[in-house]
Coordinates of C-alpha atoms in Angstrom, one line a residue:
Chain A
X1220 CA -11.1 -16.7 -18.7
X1221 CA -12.1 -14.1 -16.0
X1222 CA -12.6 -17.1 -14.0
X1223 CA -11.5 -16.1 -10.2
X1224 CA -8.7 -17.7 -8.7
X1225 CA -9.9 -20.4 -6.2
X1226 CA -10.4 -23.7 -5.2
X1227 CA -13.5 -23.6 -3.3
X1228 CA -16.2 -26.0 -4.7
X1229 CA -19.9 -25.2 -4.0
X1230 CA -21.9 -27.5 -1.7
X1231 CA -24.4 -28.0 0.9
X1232 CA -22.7 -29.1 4.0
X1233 CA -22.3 -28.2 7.5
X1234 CA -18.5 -27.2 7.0
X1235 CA -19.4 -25.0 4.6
X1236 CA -22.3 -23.3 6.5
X1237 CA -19.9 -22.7 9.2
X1238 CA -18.5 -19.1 9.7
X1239 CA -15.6 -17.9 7.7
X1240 CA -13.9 -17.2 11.0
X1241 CA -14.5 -20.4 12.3
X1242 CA -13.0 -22.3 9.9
X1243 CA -9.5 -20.2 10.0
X1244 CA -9.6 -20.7 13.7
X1245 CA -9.9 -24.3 13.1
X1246 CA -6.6 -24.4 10.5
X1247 CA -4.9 -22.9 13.2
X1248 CA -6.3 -25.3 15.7
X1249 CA -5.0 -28.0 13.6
X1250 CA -1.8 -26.8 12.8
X1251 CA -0.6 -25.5 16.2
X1252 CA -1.3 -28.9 18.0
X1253 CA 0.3 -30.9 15.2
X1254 CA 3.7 -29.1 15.8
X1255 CA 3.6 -27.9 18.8
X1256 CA 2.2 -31.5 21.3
X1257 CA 5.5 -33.1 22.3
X1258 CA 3.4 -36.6 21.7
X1259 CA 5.1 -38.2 19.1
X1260 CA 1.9 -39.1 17.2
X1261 CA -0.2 -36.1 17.4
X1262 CA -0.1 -35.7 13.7
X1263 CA -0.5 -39.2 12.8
X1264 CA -3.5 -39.0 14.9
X1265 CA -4.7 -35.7 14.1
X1266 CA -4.3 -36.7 9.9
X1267 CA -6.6 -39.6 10.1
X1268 CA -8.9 -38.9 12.8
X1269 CA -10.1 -35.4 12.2
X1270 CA -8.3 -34.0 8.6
X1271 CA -9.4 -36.6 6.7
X1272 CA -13.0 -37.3 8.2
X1273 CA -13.6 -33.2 7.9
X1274 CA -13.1 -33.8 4.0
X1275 CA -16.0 -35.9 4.2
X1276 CA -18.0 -33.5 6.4
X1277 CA -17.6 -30.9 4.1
X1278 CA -18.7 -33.4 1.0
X1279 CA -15.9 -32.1 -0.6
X1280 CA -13.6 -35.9 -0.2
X1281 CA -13.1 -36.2 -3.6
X1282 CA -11.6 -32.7 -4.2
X1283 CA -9.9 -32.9 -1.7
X1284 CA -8.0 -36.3 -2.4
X1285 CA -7.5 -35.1 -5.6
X1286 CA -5.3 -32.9 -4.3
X1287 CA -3.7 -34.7 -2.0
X1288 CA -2.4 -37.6 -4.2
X1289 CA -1.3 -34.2 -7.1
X1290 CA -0.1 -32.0 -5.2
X1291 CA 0.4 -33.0 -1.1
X1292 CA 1.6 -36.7 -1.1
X1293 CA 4.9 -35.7 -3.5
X1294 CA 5.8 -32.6 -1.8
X1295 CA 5.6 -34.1 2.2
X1296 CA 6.6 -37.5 0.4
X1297 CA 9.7 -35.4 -1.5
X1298 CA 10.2 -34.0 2.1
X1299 CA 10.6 -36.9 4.0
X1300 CA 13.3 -38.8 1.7
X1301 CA 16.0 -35.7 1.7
X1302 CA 14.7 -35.4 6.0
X1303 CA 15.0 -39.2 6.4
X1304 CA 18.3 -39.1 4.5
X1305 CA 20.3 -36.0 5.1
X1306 CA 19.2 -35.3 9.0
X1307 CA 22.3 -36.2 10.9
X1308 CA 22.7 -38.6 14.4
X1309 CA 20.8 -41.3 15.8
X1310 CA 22.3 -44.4 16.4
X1311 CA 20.6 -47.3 15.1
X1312 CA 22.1 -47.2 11.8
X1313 CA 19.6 -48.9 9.3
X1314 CA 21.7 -48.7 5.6
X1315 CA 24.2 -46.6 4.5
X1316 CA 24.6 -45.2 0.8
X1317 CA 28.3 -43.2 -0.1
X1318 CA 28.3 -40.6 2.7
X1319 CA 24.6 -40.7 4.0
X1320 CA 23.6 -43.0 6.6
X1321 CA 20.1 -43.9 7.4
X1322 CA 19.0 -44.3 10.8
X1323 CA 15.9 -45.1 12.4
X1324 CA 15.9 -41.7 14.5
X1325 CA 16.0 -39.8 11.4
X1326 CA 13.4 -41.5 9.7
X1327 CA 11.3 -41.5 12.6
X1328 CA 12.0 -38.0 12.7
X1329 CA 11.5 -37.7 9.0
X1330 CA 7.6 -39.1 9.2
X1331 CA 6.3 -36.9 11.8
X1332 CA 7.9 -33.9 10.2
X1333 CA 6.1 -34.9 7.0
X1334 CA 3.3 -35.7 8.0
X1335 CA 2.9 -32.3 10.5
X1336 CA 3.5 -30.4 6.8
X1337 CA 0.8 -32.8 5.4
X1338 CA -1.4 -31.7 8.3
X1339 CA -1.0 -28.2 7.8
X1340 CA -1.3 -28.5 3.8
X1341 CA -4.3 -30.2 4.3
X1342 CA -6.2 -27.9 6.6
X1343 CA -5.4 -25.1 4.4
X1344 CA -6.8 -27.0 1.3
X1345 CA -10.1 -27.9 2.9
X1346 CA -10.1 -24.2 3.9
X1347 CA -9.9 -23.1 0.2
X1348 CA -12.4 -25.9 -0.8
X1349 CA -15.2 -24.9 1.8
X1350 CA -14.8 -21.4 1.8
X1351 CA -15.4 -18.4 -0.7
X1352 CA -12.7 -16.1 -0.8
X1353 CA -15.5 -13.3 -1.0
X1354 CA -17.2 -14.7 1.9
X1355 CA -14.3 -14.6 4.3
X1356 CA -13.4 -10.9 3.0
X1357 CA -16.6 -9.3 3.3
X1358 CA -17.2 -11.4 7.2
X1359 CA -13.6 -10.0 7.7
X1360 CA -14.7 -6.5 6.5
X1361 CA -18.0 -6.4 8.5
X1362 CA -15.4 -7.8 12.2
X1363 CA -13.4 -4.4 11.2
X1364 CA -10.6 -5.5 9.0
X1365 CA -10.0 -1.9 6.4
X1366 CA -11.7 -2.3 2.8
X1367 CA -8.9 -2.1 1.7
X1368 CA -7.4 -5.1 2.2
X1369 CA -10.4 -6.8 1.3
X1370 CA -9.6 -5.0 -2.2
X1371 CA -6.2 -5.9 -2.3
X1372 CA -7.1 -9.9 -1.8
X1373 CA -10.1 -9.9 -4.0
X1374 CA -8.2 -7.8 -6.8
X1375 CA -5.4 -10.2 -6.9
X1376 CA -7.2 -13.0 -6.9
X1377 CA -8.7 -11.5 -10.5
X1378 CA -5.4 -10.1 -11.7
X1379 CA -3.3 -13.4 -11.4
X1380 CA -5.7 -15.2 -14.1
X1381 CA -6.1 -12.6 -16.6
X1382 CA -1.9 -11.7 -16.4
X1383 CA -1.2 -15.3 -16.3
X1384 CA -3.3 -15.6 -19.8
X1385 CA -1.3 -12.1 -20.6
X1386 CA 1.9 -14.0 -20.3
X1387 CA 0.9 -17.1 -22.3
X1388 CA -0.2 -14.5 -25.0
X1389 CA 2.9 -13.1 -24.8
X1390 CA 5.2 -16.1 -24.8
X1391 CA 3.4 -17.4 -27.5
X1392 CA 3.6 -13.6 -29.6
X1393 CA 7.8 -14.0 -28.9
X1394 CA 8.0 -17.6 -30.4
X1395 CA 6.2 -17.2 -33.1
X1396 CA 8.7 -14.2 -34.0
X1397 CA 11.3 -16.5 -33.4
X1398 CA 12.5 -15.9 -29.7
X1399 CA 14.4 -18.5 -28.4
X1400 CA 12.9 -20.0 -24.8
X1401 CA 14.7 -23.1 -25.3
X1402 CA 18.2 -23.4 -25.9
X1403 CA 21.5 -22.1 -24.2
X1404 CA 21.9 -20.6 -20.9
X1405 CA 22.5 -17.2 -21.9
X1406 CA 19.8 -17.2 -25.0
X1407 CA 17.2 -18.0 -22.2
X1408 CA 18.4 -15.0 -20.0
X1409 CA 18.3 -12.7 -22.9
X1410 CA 14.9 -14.3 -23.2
X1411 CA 13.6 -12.1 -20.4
X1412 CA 13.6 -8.9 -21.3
X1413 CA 11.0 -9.3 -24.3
X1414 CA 8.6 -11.2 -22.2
X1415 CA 8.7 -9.3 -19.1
X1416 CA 9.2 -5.7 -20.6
X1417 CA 5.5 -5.8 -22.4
X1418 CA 4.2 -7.7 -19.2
X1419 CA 4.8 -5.9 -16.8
X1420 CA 4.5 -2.3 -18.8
X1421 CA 1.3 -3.8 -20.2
X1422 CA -0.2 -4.2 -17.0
X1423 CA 1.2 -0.6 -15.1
X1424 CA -0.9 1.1 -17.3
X1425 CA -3.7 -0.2 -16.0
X1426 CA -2.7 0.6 -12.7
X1427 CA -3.6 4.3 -13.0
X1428 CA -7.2 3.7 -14.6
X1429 CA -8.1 1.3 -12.1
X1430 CA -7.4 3.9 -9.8
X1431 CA -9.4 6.7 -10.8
X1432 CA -12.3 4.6 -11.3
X1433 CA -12.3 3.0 -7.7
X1434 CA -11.7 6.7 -6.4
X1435 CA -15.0 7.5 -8.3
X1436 CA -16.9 5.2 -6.4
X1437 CA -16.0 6.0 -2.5
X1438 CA -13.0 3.8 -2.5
X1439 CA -11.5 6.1 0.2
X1440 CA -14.8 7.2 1.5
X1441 CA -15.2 6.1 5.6
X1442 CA -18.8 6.2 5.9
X1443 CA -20.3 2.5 6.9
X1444 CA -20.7 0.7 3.1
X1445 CA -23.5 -2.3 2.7
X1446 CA -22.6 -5.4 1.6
X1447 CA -24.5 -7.9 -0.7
X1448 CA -23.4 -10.7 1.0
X1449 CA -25.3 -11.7 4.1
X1450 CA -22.6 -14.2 6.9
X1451 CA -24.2 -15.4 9.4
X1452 CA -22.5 -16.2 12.6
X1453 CA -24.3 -18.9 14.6
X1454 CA -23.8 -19.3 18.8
X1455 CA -22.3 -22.8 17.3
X1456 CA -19.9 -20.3 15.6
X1457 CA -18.9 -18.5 18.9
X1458 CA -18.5 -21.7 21.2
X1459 CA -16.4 -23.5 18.4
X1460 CA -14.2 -20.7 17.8
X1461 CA -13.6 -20.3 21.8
X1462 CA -13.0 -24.4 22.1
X1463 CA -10.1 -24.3 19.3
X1464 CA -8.7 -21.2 21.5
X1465 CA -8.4 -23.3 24.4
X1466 CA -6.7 -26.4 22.3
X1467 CA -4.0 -24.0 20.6
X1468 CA -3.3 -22.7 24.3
X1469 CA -3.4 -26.5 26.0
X1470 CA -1.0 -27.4 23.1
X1471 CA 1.4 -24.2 23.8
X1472 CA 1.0 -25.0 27.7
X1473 CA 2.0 -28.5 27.0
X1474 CA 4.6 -27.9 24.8
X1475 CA 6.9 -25.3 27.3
X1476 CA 5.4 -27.8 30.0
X1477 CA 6.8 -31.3 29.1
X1478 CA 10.3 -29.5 27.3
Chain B
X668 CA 2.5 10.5 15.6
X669 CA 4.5 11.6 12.3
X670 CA 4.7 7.8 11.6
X671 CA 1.2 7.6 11.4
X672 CA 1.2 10.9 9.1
X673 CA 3.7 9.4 7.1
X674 CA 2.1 5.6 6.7
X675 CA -1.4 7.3 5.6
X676 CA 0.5 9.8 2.7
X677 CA 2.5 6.3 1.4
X678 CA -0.8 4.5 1.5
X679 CA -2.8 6.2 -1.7
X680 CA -5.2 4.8 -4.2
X681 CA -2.4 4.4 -6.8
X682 CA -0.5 2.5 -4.0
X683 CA -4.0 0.2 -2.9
X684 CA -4.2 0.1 -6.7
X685 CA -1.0 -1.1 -7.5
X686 CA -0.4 -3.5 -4.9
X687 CA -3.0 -6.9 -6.6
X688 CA -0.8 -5.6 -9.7
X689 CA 2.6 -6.4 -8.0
X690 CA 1.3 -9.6 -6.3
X691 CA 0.0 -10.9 -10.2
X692 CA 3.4 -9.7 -11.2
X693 CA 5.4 -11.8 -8.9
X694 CA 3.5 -14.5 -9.3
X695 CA 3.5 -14.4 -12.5
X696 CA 7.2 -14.1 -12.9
X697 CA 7.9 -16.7 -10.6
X698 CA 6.0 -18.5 -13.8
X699 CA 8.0 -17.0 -16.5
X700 CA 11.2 -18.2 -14.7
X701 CA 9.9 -22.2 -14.5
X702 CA 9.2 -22.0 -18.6
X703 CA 12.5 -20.5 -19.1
X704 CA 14.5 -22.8 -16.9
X705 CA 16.2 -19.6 -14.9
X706 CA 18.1 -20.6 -11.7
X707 CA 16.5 -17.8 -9.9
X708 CA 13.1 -17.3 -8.6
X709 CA 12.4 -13.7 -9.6
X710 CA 9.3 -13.9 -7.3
X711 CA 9.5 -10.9 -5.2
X712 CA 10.3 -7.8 -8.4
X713 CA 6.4 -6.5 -8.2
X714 CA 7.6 -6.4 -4.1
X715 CA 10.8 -4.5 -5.1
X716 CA 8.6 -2.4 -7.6
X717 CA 5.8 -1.0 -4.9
X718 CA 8.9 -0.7 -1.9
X719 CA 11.0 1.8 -4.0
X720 CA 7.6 3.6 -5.1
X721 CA 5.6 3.4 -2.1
X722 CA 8.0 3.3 0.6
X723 CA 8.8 0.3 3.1
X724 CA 5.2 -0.6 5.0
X725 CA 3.8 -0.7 1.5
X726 CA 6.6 -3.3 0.5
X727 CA 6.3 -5.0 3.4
X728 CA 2.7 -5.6 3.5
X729 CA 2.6 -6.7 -0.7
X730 CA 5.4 -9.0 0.2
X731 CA 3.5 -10.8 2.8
X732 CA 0.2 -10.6 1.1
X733 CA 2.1 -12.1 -1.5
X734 CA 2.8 -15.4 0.2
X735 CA -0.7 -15.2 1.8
X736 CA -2.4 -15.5 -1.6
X737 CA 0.3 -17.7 -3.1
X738 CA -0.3 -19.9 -0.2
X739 CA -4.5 -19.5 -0.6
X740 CA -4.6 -20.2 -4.1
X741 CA -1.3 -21.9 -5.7
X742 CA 0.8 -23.8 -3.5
X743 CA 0.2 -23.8 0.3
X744 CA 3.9 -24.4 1.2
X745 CA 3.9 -21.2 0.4
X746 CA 2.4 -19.8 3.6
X747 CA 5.4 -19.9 6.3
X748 CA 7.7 -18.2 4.2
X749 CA 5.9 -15.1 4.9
X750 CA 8.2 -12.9 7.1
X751 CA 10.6 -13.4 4.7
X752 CA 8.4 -11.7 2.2
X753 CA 8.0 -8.7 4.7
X754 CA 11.4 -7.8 5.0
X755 CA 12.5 -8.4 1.8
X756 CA 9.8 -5.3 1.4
X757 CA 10.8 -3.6 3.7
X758 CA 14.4 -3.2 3.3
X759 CA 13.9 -2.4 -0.1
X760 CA 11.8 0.4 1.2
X761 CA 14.3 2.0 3.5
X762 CA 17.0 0.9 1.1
X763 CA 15.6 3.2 -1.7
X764 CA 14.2 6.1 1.1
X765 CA 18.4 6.1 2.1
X766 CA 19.1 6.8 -2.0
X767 CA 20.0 3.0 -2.9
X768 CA 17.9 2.9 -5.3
X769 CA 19.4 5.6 -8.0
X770 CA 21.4 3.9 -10.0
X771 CA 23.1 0.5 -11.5
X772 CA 25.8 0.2 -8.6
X773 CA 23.4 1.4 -5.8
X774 CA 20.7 -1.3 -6.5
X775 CA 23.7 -4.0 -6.4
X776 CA 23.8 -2.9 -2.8
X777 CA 20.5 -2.9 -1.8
X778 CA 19.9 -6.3 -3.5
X779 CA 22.4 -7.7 -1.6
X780 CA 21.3 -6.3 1.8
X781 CA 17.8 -7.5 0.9
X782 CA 19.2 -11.3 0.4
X783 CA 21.5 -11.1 3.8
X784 CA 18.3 -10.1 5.6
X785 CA 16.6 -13.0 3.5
X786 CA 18.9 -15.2 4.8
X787 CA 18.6 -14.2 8.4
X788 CA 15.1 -14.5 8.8
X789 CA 14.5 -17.7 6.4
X790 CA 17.2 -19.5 8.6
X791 CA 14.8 -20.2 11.8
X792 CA 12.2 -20.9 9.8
X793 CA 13.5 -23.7 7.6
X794 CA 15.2 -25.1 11.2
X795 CA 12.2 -25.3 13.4
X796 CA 9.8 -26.1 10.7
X797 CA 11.4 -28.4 8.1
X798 CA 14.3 -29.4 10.5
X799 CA 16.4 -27.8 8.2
X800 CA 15.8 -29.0 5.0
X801 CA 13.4 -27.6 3.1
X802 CA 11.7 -28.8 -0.2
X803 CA 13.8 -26.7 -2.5
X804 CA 17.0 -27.9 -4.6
X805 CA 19.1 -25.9 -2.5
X806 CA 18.6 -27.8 0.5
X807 CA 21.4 -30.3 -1.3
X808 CA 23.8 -27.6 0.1
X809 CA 22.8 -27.9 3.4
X810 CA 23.1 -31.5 3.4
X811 CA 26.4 -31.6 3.1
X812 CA 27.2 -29.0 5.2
X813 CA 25.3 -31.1 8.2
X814 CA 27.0 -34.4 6.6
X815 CA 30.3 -32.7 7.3
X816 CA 29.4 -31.9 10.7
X817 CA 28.1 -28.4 11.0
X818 CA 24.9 -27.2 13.4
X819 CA 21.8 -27.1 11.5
X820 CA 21.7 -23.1 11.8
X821 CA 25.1 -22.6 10.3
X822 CA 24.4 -25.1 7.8
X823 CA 21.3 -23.3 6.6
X824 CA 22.1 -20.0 6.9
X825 CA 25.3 -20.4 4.6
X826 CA 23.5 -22.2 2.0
X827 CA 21.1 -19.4 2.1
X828 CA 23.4 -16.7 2.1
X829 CA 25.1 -18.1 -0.9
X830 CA 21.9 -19.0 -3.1
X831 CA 20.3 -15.6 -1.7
X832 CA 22.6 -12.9 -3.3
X833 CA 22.2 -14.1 -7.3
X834 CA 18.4 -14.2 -6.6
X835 CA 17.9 -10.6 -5.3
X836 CA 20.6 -8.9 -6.9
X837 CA 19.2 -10.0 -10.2
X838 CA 15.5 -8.9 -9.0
X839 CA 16.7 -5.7 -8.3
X840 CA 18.4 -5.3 -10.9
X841 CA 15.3 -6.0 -12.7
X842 CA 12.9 -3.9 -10.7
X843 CA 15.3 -1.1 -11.2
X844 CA 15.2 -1.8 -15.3
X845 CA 11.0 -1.7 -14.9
X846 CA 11.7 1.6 -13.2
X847 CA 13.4 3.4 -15.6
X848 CA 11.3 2.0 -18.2
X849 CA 8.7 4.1 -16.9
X850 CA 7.4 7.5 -17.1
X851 CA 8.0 10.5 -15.1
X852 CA 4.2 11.6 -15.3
X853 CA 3.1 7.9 -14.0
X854 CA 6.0 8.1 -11.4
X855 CA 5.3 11.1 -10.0
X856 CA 1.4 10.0 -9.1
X857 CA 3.1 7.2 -6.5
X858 CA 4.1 8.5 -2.8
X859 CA 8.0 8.9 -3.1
X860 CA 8.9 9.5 -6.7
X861 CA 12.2 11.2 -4.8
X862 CA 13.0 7.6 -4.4
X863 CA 13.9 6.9 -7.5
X864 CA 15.1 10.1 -9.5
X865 CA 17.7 8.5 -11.5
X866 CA 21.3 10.1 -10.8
X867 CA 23.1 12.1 -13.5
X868 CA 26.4 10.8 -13.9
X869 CA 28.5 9.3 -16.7
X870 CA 27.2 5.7 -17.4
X871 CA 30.5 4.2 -18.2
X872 CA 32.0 5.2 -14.3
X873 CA 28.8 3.8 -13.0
X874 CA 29.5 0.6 -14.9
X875 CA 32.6 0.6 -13.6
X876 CA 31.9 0.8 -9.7
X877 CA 29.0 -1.9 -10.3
X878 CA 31.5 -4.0 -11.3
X879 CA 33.9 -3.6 -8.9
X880 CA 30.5 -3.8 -6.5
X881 CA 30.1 -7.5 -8.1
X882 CA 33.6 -8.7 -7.7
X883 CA 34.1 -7.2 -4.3
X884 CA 30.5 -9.7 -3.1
X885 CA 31.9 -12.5 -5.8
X886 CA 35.1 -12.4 -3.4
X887 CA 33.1 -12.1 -0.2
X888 CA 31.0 -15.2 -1.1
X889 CA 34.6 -17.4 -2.3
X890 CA 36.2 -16.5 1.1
X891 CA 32.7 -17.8 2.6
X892 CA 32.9 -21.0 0.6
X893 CA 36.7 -21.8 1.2
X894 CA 35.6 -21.2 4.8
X895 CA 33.0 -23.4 4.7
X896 CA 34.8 -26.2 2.9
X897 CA 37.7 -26.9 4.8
X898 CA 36.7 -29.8 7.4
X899 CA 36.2 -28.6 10.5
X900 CA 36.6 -24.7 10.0

């Protein structure tokens, strides 16, 4: 019930040894090339020579397919019917249904724009999988990035579980008193107010606890804090990070170059 | 440097301390509203909540951490969207710092400036990044707008700025109920309780401007539509 709110799978494996920092340079070094290289099939390419073998690098392929065929494939696959359909011009017109007209420029158009989405999903997801959210905050805290933040991230990553179970409480609590959730239009707007009131009220109060208790311990305090956590930054690290630099540059420099 | 003075006095432990609160709220809610069918996405009240308490920045920055961790940990398509999470903070904030925020017909206004800037700044990224049309039911709109010949931006900005308004307006309105609901002692320990000092005035003339606020945007959005739906216009 106080599980944390995360994806990432535990594993041995040389993506997940790598440094938090790394690996968001390397979503980014996915994601920029994939929309910004003018080549028509950078993302094609991108998808099934390095996204997909990187699943397998990180050990985490079945996780990660998992995913893909829940969660990805509908929403880029949702994504490129209404592109492929509702996208206007081109010329070669391959069928036409009432007042949409299929051509092959829009559903060329339509593929790569799907599968650039299904890129940047993807790298995102392996991020999550390989990488604990803990991990990346405390190597983020340690490169300078204010505590706070890390709090913020960490805490919400808590809160959302424990509220969500709130709210099913609560749902459940209304029903059984006879709330309707179900029927007309305006008997589910009036349904709001009793499940939101003690939700959100519910979990104000809290608010003002939480706050004297992480003022008691230094919360504020700007002294240098130690961390249990130990990130190790490899020279591998620094030379990787530095190589996906100069991609997401070449792909900007070859983007305004060739447009 | 008074900016600087002023950013560190809206940034206190309640406001660190509420901010994972507003995130779990908005999330939460965007929940409640998929179980109870709603047409709206409610997703940015615990935003709305922490700009009218906290001032703009501190909107601004749970509205975009928002979409960060909704991207990190629910849905990645999530993660673009997040400027438009920033400013929907941030006007909020200097909404309610310029008094919007006081009562019934005030909010009206400042949820509707908060969905025309929602509008705006969505528009460039649904057309560069998804072309136009996005993955939400909305984008049905914007199909037939670009099926009857318009550019993609115009297309895509009018079908935002009519789906925006309902959404925000009904968030604020919302936000501003949550508000009231709570108490003047818990208030007071956020940076700008000024903000949101309700206004003594009689409820029933209140009312009355709110609704003439509503009718005056409900006309506003017809003459859009009409607009919009003659060929060629």
């Amino acid at each position: 019930m106080h599980e944390r709110l995360s994806f990432y799978v535990k594993r041995e494996s040389a993506l997940h040894q790598l440094n938090p920092l790394t690996k968001l340079t390397l979503v980014f070094g996915l994601i920029l090339p994939a929309f910004l290289v003018p080549f028509y099939w950078t993302p094609h390419l991108l998808l099934l020579l390095v996204v997909f073998p990187l699943a397998f690098l990180g050990k985490v392929q079945g996780e990660y397919f998992t995913a893909v065929t829940k969660l990805i494939l509908p929403a880029a696959g949702f994504l490129f019917v209404m592109q492929a359909l509702f996208i206007p011009g081109g010329e070669t017109v391959l069928a036409k249904l009432w007042f949409l007209t299929l051509t092959q420029e829009s559903l060329m158009y339509a593929f790569a724009n799907a599968v650039r989405i299904f890129v940047m999903v993807s790298s995102f997801t392996l991020f999550m999988l390989t990488t604990h959210p803990s991990e990346l905050m405390s190597d983020l805290t340690q490169r300078g990035l204010p505590g706070q933040f890390a709090y913020v991230i960490i805490a919400t990553l808590q809160i959302i579980p424990q509220m969500q179970a709130k709210a099913s409480t609560i749902i459940a609590a209304q029903r059984s008193r006879g709330l309707d959730t179900e029927s007309s239009f305006a008997r589910r707007v009036q349904a709001l107010v009793p499940l939101v009131g003690p939700l959100v009220f519910g979990s104000l109060v809290e608010v003002e606890e939480r706050a004297i208790a992480i003022e008691a311990r230094g919360f504020t305090s700007r002294r240098p804090k130690t961390s249990l956590r130990e990130i190790y930054d490899r020279p591998l690290d620094k030379g990787l990070r530095w190589l996906l630099i100069l991609i997401m540059l070449a792909s900007l420099v070859s983007r305004i170059w060739f447009s | 440097m008074k900016f600087f003075e002023s950013l560190k006095k809206d940034f206190n432990t309640m406001t660190w301390v509420l901010i994972p609160v507003a995130i779990a709220i908005n999330v939460v809610m965007g929940q409640i509203v998929v179980v109870l069918r709603l047409p709206v996405y409610l997703d940015s009240i615990g935003t709305m909540l922490v700009a009218a308490l906290c001032g703009p920045w501190a909107g601004a920055l749970t509205g975009t951490l928002s979409n960060i961790i909704w991207g990190l940990a629910i849905d990645p398509n999530a993660f673009p969207w997040w400027p438009v999470a920033f400013f929907i903070g941030l006007v909020t904030g200097i909404c309610a710092n310029a008094g919007l925020f006081k009562n019934l017909w005030k909010v009206i206004i400042t949820g509707f400036l908060v969905a025309l800037t929602a509008a705006i700044v969505s528009t460039p990224i649904a057309v560069y990044l998804y072309g136009g049309i996005t993955a939400s039911g909305s984008s049905f709109i914007t199909a037939y707008l670009l099926q009857t010949g318009r550019g993609v931006i115009e297309a895509v900005f009018s079908t935002n700025f009519l789906v925006e308004p309902i959404d925000k307006i009904s968030t604020a309105l919302l936000a501003f109920a949550i508000i009231q609901g709570l108490s003047l002692r818990f208030v007071a320990r956020f940076p700008r309780p000024q903000n949101i000092e309700i206004q003594a005035g009689a409820g029933r003339t209140q009312l009355w401007i709110a609704l003439g606020v509503v009718v005056v945007l409900i006309l506003i959005a017809v003459f859009v539509l009409v607009r919009l739906l003659t060929p060629g216009g």
